[in-house]
Coordinates of C-alpha atoms and ligand atoms in Angstrom, one line a residue:
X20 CA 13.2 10.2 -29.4
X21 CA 11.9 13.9 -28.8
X22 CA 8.5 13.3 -26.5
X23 CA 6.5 16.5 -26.5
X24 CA 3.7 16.9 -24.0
X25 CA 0.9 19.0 -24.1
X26 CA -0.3 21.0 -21.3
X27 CA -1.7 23.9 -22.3
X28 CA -5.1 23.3 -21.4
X29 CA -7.1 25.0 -18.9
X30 CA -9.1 22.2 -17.3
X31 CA -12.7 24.5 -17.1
X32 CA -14.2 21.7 -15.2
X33 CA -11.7 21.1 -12.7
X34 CA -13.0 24.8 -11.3
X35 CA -9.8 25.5 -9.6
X36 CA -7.4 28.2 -9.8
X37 CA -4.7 25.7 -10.1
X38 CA -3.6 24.7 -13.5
X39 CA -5.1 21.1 -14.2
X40 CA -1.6 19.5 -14.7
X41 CA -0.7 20.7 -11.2
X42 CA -3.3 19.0 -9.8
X43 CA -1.8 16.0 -7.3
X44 CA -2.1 12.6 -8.1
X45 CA -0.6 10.0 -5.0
X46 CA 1.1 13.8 -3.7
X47 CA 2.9 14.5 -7.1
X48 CA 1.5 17.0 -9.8
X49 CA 0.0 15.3 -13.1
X50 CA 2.9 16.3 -14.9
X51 CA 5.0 15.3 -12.7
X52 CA 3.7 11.8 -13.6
X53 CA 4.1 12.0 -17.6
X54 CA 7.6 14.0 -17.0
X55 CA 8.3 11.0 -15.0
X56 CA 7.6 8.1 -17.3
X57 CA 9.3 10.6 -20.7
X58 CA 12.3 10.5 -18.5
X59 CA 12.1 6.4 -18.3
X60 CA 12.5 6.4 -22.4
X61 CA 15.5 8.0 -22.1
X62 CA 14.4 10.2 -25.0
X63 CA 16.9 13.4 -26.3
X64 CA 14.3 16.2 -26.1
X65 CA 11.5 16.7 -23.5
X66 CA 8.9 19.7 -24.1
X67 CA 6.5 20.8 -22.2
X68 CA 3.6 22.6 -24.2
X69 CA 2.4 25.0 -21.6
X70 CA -0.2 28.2 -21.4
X71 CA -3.1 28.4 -19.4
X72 CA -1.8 29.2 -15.9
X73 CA 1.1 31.0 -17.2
X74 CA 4.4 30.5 -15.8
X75 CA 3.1 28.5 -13.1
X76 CA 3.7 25.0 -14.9
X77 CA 7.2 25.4 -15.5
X78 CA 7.5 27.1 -11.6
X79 CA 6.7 23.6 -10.1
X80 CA 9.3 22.3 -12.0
X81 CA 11.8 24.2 -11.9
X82 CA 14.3 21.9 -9.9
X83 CA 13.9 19.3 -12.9
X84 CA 16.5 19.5 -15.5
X85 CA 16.6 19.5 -19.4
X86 CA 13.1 20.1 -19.7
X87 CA 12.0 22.6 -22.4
X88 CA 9.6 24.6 -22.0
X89 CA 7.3 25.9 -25.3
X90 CA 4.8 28.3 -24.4
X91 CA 1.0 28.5 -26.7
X92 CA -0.3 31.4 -25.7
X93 CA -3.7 30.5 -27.0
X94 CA -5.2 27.3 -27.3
X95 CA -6.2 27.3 -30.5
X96 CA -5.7 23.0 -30.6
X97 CA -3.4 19.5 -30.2
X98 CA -1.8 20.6 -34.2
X99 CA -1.2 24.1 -32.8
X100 CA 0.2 23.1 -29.3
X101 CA 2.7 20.8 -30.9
X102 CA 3.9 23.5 -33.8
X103 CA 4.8 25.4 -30.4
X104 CA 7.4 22.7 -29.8
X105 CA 8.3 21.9 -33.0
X106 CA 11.8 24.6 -32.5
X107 CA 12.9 22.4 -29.6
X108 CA 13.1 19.1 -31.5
X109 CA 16.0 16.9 -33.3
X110 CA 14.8 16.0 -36.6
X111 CA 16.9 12.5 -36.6
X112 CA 14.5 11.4 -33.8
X113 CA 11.2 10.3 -33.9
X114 CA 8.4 12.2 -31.7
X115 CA 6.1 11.3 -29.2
X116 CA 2.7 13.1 -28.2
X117 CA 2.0 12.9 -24.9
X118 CA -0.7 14.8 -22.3
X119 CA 0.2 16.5 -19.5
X120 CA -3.2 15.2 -18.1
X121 CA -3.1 11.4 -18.8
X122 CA -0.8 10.3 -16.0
X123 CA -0.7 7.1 -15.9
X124 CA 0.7 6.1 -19.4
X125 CA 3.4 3.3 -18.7
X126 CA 6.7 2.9 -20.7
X127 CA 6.2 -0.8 -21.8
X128 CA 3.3 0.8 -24.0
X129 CA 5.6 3.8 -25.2
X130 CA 8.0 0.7 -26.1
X131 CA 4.7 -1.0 -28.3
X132 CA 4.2 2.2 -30.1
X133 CA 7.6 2.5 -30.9
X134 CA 8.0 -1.2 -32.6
X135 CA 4.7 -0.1 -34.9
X136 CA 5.7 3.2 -35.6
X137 CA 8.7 2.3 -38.4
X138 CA 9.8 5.8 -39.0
X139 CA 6.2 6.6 -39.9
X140 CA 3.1 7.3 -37.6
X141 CA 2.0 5.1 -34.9
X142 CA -1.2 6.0 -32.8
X143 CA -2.1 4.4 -29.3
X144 CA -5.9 3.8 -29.7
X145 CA -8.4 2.3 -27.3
X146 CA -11.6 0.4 -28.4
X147 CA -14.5 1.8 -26.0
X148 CA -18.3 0.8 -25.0
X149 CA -19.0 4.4 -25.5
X150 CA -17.2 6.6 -27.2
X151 CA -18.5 9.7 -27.1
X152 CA -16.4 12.8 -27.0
X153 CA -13.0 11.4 -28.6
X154 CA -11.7 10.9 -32.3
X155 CA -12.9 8.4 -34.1
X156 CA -10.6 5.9 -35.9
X157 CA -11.7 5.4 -39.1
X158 CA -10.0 2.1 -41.1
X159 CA -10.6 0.8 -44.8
X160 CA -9.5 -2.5 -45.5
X161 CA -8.5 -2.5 -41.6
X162 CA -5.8 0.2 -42.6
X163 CA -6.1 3.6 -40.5
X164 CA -6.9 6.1 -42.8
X165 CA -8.4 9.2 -40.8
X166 CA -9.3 10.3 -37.7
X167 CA -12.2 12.2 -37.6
X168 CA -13.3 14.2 -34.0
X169 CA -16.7 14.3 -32.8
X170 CA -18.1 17.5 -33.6
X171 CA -17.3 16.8 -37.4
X172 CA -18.5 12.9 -37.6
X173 CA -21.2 11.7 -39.7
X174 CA -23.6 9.3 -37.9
X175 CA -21.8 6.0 -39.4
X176 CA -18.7 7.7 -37.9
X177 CA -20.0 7.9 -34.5
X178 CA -21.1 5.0 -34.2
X179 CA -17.0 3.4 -34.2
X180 CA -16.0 2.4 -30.9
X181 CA -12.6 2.6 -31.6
X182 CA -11.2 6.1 -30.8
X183 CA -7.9 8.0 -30.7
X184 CA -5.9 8.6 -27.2
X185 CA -3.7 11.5 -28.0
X186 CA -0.9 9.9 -28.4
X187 CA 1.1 8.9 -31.2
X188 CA 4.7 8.9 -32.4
X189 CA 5.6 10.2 -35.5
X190 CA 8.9 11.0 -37.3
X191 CA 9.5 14.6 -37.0
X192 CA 10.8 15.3 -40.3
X193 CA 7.3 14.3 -41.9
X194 CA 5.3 15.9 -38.4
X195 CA 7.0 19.3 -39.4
X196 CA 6.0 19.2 -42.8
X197 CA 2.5 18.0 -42.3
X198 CA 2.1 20.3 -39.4
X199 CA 2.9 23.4 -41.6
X200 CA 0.0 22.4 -44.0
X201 CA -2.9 22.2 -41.2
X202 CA -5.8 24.4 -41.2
X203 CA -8.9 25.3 -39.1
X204 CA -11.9 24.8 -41.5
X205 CA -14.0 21.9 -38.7
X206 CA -16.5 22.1 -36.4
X207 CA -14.6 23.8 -33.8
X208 CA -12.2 25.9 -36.0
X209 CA -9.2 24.4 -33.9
X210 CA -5.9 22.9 -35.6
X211 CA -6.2 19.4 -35.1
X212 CA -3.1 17.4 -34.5
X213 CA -5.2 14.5 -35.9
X214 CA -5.3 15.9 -39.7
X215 CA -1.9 14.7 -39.8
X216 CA -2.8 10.6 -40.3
X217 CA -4.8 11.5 -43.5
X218 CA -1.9 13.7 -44.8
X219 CA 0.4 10.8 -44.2
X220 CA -2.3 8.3 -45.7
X221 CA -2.0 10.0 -48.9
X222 CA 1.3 10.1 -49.4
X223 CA 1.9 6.3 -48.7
X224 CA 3.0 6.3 -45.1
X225 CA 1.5 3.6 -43.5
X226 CA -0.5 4.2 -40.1
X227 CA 0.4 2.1 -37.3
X228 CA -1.3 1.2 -34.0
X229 CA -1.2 -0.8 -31.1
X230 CA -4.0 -0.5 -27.4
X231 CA -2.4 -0.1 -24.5
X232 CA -2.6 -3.3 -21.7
X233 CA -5.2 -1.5 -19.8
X234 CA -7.5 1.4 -20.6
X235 CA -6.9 3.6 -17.4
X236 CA -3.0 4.1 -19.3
X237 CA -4.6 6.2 -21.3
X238 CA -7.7 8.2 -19.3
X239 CA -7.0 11.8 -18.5
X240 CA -8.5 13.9 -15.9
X241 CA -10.8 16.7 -16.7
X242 CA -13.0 17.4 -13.8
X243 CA -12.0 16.3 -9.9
X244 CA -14.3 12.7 -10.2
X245 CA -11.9 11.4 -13.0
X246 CA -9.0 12.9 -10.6
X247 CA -10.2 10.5 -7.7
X248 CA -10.7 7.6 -10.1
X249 CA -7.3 7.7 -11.8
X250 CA -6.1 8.0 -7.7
X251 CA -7.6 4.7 -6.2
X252 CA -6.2 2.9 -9.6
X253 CA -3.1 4.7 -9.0
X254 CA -3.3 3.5 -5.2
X255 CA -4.4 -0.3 -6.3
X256 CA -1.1 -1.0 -8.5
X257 CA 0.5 0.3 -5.5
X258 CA -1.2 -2.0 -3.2
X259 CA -0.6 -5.0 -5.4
X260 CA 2.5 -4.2 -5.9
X261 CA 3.7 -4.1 -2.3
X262 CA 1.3 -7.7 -1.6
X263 CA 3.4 -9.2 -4.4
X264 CA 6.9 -8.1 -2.9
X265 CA 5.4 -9.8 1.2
X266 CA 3.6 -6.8 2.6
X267 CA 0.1 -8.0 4.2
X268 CA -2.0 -5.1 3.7
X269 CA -5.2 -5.5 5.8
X270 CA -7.0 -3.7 3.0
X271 CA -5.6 -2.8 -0.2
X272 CA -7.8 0.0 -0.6
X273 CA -6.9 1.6 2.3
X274 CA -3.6 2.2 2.0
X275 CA -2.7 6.2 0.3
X276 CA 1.0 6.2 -0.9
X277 CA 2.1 9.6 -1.9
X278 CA 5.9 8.9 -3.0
X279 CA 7.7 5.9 -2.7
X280 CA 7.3 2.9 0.0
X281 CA 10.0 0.4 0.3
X282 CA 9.0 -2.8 2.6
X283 CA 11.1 -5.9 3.5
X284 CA 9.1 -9.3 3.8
X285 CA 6.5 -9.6 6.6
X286 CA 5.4 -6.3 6.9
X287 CA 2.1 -5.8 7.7
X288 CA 0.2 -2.5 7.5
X289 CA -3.6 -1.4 8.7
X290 CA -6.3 0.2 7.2
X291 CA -6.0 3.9 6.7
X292 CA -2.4 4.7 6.2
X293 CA -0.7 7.2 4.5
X294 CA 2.7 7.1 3.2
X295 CA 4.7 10.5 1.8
X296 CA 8.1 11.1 0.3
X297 CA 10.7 7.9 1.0
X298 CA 9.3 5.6 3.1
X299 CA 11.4 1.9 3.5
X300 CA 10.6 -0.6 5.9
X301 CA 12.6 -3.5 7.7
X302 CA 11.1 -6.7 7.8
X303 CA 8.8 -7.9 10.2
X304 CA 7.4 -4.2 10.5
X305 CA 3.7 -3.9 11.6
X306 CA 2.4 -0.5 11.2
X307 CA -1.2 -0.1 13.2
X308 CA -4.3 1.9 11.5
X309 CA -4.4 5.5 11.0
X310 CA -0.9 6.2 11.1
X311 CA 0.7 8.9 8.4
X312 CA 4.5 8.3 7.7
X313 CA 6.9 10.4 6.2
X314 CA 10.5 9.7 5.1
X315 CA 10.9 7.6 7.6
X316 CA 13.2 4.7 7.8
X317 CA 12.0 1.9 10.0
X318 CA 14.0 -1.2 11.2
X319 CA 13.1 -4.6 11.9
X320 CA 10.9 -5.8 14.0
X321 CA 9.5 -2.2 14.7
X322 CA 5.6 -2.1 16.2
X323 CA 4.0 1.3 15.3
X324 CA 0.6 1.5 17.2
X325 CA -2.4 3.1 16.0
X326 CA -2.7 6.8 15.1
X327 CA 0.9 7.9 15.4
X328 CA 1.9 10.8 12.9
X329 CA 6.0 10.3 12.3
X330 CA 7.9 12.6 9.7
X331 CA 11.3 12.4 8.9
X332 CA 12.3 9.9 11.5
X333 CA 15.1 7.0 11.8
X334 CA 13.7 4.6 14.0
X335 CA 15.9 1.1 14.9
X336 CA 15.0 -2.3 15.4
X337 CA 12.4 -3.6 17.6
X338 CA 11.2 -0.7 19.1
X339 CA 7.5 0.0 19.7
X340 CA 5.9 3.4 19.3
X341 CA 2.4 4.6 20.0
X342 CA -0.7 4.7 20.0
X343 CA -0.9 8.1 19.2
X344 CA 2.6 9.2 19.1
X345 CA 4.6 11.9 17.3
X346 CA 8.0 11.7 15.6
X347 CA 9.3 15.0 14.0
X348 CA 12.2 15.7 11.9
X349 CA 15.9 14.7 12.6
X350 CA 15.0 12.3 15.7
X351 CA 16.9 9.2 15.4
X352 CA 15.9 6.1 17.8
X353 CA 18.2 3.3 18.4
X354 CA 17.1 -0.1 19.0
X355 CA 14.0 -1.5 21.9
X356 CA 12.9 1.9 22.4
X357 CA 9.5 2.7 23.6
X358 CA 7.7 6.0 22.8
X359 CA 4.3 5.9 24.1
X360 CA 1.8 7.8 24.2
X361 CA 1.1 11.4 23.3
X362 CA 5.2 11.8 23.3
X363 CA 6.4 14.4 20.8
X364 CA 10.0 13.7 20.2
X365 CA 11.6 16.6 18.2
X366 CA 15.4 16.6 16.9
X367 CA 16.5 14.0 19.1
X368 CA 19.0 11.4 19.4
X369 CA 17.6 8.5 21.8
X370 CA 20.0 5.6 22.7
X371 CA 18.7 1.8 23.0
X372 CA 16.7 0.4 25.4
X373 CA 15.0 4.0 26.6
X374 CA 12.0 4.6 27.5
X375 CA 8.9 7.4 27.2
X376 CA 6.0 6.6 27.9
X377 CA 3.4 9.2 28.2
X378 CA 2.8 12.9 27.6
X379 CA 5.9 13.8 27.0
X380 CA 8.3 16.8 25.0
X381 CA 11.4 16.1 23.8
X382 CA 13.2 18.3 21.8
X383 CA 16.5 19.4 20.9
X384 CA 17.7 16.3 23.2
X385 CA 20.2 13.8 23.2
X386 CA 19.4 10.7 25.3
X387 CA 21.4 8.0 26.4
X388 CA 20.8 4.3 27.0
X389 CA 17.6 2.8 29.3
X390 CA 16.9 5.8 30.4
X391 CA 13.6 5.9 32.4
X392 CA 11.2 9.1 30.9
X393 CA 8.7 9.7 33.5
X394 CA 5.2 10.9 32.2
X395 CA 5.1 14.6 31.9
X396 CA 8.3 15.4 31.5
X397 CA 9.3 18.3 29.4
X398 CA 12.1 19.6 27.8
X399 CA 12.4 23.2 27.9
X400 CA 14.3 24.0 24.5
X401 CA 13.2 27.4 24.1
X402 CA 14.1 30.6 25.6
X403 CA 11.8 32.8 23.1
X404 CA 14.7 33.5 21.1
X405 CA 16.8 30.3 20.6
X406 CA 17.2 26.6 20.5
X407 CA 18.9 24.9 23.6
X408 CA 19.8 21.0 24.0
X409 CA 19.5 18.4 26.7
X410 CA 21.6 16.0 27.4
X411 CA 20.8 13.2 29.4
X412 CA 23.2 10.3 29.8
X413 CA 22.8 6.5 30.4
X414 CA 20.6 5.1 32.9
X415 CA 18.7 7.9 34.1
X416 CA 15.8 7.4 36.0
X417 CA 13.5 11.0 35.3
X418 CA 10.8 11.3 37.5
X419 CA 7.2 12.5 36.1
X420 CA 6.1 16.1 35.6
X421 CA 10.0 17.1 35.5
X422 CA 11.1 20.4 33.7
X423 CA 14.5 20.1 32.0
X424 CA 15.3 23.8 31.2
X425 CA 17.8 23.5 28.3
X426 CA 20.9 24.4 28.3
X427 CA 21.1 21.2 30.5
X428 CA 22.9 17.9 31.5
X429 CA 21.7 14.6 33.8
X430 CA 24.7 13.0 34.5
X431 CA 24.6 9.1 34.3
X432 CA 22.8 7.3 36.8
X433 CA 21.0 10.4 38.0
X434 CA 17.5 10.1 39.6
X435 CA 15.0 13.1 39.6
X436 CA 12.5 13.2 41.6
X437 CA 9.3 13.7 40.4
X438 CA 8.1 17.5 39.9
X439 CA 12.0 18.5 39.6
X440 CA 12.4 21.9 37.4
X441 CA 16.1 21.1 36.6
X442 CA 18.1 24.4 35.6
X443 CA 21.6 22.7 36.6
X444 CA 23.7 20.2 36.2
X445 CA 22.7 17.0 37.8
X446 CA 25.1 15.0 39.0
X447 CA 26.3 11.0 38.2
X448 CA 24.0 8.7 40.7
X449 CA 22.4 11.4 42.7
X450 CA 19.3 12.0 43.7
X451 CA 18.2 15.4 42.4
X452 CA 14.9 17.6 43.5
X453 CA 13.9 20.9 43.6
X454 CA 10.7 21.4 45.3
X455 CA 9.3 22.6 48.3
X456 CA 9.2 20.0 50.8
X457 CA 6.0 18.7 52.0
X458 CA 4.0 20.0 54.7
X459 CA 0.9 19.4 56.4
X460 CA -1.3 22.5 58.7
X461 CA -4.6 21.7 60.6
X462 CA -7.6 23.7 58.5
X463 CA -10.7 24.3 58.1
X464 CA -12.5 23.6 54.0
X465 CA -14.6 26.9 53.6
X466 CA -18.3 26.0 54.0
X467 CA -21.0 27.3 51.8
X468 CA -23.3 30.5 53.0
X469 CA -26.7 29.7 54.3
X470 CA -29.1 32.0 52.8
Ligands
UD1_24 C1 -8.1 15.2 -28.4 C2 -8.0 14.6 -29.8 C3 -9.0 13.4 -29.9 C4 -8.8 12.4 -28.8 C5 -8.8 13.1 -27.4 C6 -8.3 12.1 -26.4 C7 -7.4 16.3 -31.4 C8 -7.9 17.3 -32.4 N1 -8.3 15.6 -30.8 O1 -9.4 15.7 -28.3 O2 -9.0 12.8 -31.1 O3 -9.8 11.4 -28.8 O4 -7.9 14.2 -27.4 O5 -8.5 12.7 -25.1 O6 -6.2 16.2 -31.1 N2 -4.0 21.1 -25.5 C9 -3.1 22.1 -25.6 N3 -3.3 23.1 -26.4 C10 -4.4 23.3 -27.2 C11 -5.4 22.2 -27.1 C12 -5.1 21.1 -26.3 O7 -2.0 22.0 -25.0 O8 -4.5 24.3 -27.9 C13 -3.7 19.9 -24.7 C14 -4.7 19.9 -23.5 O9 -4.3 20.5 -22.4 C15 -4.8 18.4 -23.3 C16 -4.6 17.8 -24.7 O10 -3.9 18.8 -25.4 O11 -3.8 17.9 -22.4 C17 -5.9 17.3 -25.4 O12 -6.7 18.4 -25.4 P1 -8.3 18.3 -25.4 O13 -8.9 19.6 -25.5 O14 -8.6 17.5 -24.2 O15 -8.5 17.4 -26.7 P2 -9.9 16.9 -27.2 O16 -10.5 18.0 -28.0 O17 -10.6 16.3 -26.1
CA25 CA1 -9.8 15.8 -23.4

């Protein structure tokens, strides 16, 4: 199969300076979307119709492979846009029209299509309450035999509520010779990939359809509403989907995932969570409201408290983090550890059984096992030029508002004492301190001026 897809289009009322087809739907382009589900046919050709926008279509995708990419420098309509492509595809394979701007098209339809289409012309229609602005199907004898667009219907033509998606499959030797026989002479002087089905009607080719399983497969996005609607049923399937597998969502439409979410059974997630890039989940996970969670991986048994932003953490079994905590990239946490709090932990390795409770930094670090983080205490990993570690070994005991300035080691067993500003080694089962010992002098508060 060759599948072309056409995304030439400038989306006028999307009013954006971003090509339509760029536009994010659950965090990935529109096209990314169709590019996506081409890919799940396995097909021998992809092209990408592109124009309005320039090169910044094929820019976004530049790290996919195999695509090519056909350029219409005008948009002079669907028949002209698809002549663009026609260079690009095997003639032993059948083609398939898609949009750049209908995203949520699945495969299993593709696969109907394909079982009607018999080395012919297949068209994926939908039967609508109103059908205003699409291409009629018009049927004699309940055969297909045109398609006529709006702006060139008659009145008994408009009245048909059954009306034309875009896309069809058709064999490309017969698409390439129709094709080269399409004019302009309609109502809006375009070359209409739809002339093609009364070509084939006349010269015997029968017209097949089929309608997709639900309606939003086929609805494309022209204006920033239908963007947002096509999002919340994106985000529904997704919600179902994980409530099918053992997730408890508290509600399903409250739940944003923007890549891919992977959750053992008993999860259970709150209202108002967003999910990016790889997410997977233990089992027996609970996630608390508000959170956003990026490529994360999250063991079992793991309690993540309300309003904690984590992004590109490992985090181990049991351990329980928040509220209101922050996990940046490359930290890894072992097993029952505890991050409280208003604790940013930052390229760190944190052993099991350690704790941080409250307003904390900890970057650049590597922590051993039930180690005591006392609240304040920061790790100083920046000199204002480079990046230094801290080490801290098993069974430390840090007191609060403590300084680590990195380069640094705490020995195992080590105690600081609260208010410590460590710039040196301290040593195994010691108590280290570094502040001026306390002092009281007799005084006298300053009194306010009588006028
Ligand atoms: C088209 C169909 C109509 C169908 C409707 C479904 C034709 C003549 N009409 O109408 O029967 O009901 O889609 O939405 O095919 N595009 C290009 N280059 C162009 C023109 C369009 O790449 O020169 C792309 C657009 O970016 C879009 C798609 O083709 O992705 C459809 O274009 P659009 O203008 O929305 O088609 P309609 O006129 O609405
Ligand atoms: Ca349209």
């Amino acid at each position: 199969m060759n599948i072309v897809i056409l995304a030439a289009g400038q989306g006028k009322r999307m009013h954006s300076d971003l090509p339509k087809v760029l536009h994010p739907l659950a965090g990935k382009p529109l096209l990314g979307h169709v590019l996506d589900t081409a890919a799940l046919m396995n097909p021998e050709v992809i092209c990408v119709v592109y124009g309005y926008g320039g090169d910044a279509v094929p820019k976004a995708f530049a790290n996919r492979q195999g695509i090519h990419w056909a350029r219409q420098e005008t948009q002079l309509g669907t028949g002209h846009a698809v002549i663009q492509a026609l260079p690009f595809l095997k003639e032993d394979a059948d083609t398939l029209v898609l949009y750049g701007d209908v995203p949520l098209i699945k495969a299993k339809t593709i696969d109907a299509l394909k079982k009607v289409a018999n080395s012919g012309l297949a068209i994926l229609t939908v039967t609508l309450k109103d059908s205003s602005g699409y291409g009629r199907i018009v049927r004699k004898n309940s055969q297909i035999i045109k398609i006529v667009e709006q702006k060139d219907a008659s009145s008994e033509e408009l009245v048909i509520a059954e009306v034309n998606t875009g896309i069809m499959l058709v064999a490309t030797t017969k698409l390439k010779q129709w094709l080269v026989n399409l004019g302009s002479e309609n109502a809006q002087k375009e070359y209409y990939l739809t002339d093609i089905i009364s070509m084939a009607v006349e010269e015997g080719v029968r017209v097949g359809s089929v309608e997709p399983e639900s309606i939003t497969e086929t609805l494309g996005v022209n204006s920033r509403t239908q963007l947002s609607q096509l999002e919340r049923v994106f985000q529904k399937e997704a919600a179902e989907f994980l409530m099918e597998q053992g997730t408890t969502l508290f509600d399903p439409d409250r739940l944003d995932i923007r890549g891919c979410l992977q959750a053992g059974k008993d999860c259970s997630i709150d209202v108002n969570c967003v999910f990016e890039g790889n997410v997977v989940l233990g089992e027996h996970v609970s996630i608390g409201p508000n959170c956003v969670i990026k490529n994360v991986h999250i063991s079992d048994g793991t309690r993540i408290e309300a309003f904690c932003h984590i992004d590109g953490a490992q985090i181990g079994k049991r351990c329980s983090i928040g509220p209101y905590s922050r996990l940046r990239p490359a930290t890894t946490l072992a097993e029952d550890v505890h991050i409280g709090n208003f604790v940013e932990v930052k390229a760190s390795h944190i052993q099991a059984g350690t704790k941080a409770g409250h307003l904390s930094y900890l970057g650049d670090s590597t922590i051993g096992r039930n180690v005591n983080v006392g609240a304040g205490t920061i790790t100083c990993n920046f000199d204002g030029a480079n990046k230094h570690r801290t080490i801290i070994e098993d069974d430390v005991f840090i007191g609060s508002d403590t300084q680590l300035i990195a380069p640094v080691t705490v020995r195992r067993g080590a105690t600081l004492a609260a208010g410590t500003t460590l710039s040196k080694e301290a040593p195994e089962d010691m108590l280290t301190l570094s502040r001026v010992s306390q002092k009281s002098v007799r005084w006298q508060r300053p009194m306010k001026k009588k006028p």
